[in-house]
PDB file of C-alpha atoms in Angstrom:
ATOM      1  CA  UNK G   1       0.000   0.000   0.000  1.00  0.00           C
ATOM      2  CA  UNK G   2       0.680   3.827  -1.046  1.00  0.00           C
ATOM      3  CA  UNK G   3       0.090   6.805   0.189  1.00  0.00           C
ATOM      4  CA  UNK G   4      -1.985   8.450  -1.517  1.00  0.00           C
ATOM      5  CA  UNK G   5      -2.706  12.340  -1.159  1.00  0.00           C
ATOM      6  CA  UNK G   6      -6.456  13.210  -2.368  1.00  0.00           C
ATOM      7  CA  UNK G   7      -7.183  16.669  -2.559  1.00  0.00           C
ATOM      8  CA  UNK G   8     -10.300  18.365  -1.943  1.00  0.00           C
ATOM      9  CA  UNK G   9     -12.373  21.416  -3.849  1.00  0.00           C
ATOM     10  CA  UNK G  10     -12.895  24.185  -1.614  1.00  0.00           C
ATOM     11  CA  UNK G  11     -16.986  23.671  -1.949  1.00  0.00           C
ATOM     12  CA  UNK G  12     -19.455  22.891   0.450  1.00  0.00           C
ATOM     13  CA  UNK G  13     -20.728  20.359  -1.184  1.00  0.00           C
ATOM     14  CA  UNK G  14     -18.643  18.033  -4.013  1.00  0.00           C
ATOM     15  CA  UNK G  15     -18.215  14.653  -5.194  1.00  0.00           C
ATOM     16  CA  UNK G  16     -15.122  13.326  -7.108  1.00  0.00           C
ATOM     17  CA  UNK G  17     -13.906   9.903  -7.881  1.00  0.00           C
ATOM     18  CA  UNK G  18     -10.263   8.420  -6.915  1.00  0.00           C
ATOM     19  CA  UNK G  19      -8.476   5.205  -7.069  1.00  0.00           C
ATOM     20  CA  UNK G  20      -7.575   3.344  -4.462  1.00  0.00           C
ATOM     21  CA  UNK G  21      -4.898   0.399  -4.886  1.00  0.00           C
ATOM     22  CA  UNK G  22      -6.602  -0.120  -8.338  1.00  0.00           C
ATOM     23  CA  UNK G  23     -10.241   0.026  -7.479  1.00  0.00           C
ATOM     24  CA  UNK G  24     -11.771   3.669  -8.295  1.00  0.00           C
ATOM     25  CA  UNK G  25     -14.569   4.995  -5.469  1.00  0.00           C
ATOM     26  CA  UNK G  26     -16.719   7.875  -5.298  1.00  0.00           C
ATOM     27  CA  UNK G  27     -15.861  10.315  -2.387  1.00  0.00           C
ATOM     28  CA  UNK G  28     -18.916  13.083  -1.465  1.00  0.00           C
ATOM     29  CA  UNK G  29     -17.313  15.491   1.114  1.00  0.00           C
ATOM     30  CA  UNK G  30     -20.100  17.936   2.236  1.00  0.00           C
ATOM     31  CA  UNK G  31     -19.586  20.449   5.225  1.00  0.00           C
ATOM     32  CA  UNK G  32     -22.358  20.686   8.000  1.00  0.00           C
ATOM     33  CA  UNK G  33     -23.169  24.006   8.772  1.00  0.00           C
ATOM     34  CA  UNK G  34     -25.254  23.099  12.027  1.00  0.00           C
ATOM     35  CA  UNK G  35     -22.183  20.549  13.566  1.00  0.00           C
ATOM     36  CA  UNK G  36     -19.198  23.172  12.044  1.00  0.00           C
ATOM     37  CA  UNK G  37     -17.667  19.794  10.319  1.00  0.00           C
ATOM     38  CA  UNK G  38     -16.710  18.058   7.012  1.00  0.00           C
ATOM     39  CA  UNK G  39     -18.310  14.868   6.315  1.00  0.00           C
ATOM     40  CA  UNK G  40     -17.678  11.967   3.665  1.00  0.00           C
ATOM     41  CA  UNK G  41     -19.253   9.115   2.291  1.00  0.00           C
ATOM     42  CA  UNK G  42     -17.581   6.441   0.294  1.00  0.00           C
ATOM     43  CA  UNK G  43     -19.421   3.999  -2.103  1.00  0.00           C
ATOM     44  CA  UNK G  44     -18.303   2.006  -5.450  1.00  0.00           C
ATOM     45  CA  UNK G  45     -18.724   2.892  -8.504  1.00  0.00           C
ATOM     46  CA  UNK G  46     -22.058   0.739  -8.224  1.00  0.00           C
ATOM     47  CA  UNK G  47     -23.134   3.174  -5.980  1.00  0.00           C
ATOM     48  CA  UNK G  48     -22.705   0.910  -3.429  1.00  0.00           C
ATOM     49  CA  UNK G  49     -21.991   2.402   0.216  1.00  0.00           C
ATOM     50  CA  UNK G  50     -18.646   1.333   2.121  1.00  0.00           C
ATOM     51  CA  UNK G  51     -18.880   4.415   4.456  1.00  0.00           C
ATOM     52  CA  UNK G  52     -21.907   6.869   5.112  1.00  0.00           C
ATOM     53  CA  UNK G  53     -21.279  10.241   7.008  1.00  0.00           C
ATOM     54  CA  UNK G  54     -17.894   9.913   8.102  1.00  0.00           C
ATOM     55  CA  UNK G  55     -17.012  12.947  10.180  1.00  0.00           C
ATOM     56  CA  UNK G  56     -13.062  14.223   8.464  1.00  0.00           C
ATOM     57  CA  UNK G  57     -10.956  14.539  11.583  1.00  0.00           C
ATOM     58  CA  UNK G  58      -7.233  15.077  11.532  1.00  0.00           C
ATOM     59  CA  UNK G  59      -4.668  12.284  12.432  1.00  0.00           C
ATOM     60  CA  UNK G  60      -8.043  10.022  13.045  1.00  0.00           C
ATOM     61  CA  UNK G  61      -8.688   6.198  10.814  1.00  0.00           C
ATOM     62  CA  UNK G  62     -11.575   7.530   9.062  1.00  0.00           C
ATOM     63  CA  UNK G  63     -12.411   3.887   8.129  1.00  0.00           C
ATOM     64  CA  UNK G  64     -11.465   2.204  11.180  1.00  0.00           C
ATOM     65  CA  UNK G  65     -15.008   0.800  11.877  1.00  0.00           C
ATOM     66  CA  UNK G  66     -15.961  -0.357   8.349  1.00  0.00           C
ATOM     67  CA  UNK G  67     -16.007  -3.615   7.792  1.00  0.00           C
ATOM     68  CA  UNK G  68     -17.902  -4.289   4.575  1.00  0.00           C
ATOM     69  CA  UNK G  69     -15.804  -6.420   1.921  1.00  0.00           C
ATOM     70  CA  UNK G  70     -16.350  -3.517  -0.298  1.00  0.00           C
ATOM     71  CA  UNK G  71     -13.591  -1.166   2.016  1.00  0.00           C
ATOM     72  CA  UNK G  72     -10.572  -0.332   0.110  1.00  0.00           C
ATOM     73  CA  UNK G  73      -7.311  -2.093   1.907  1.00  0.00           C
ATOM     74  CA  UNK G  74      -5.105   0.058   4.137  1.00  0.00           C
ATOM     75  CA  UNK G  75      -6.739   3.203   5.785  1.00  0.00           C
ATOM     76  CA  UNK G  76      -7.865   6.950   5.279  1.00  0.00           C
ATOM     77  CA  UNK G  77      -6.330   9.653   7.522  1.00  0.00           C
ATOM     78  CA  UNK G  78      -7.427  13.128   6.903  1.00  0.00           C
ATOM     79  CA  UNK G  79      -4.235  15.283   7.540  1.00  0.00           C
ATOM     80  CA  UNK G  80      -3.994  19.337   8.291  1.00  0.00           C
ATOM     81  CA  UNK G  81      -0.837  19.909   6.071  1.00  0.00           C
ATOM     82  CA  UNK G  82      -1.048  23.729   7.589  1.00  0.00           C
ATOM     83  CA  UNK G  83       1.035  21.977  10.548  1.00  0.00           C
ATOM     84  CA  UNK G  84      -1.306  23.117  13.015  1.00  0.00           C
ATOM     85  CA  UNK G  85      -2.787  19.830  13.029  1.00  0.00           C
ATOM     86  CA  UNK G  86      -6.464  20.826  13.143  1.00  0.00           C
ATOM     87  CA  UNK G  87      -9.657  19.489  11.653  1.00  0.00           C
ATOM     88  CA  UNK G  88     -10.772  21.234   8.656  1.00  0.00           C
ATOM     89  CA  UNK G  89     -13.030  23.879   8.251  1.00  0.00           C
ATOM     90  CA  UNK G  90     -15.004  25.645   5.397  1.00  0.00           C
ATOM     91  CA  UNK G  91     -12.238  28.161   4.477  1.00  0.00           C
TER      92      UNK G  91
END
């Protein structure tokens, strides 16, 4: 396994597609206004779901708790590359 940098549009609402050790996924990051947080869900190209409203926190294994055969190998850390190691925010 890589690591694999995947960035982000700076829009509160987007979807984009990116491979994962061969197998491409769709991402949808959307921020909540009411919680003040990014969220992400991951499904296949099938549309099928691997991970539904996953809250983006720094230095944190997004899919630690997913279990589905579908889950791409290795793990998804969302890093601040600021250096101020903080969760992200809408700006």
């Amino acid at each position: 396994m890589a690591l694999r940098r995947i960035p982000l549009a700076p829009y509160p609402h987007t979807t984009q597609q990116s491979e994962l050790d061969g197998v491409t996924y769709s991402f949808r990051f959307r921020w909540s206004q009411r919680a003040e947080c990014w969220h992400m869900d991951l499904r296949t190209l099938d549309d099928e779901p691997v991970a539904l409203s996953v809250r983006l926190v720094h230095g944190f294994p997004l899919l630690r708790r997913v279990v589905r055969a579908t889950r791409p190998a290795g793990e998804l850390y969302m890093l601040d590359l600021t250096g101020r190691c903080e969760d992200p925010n809408l700006e």
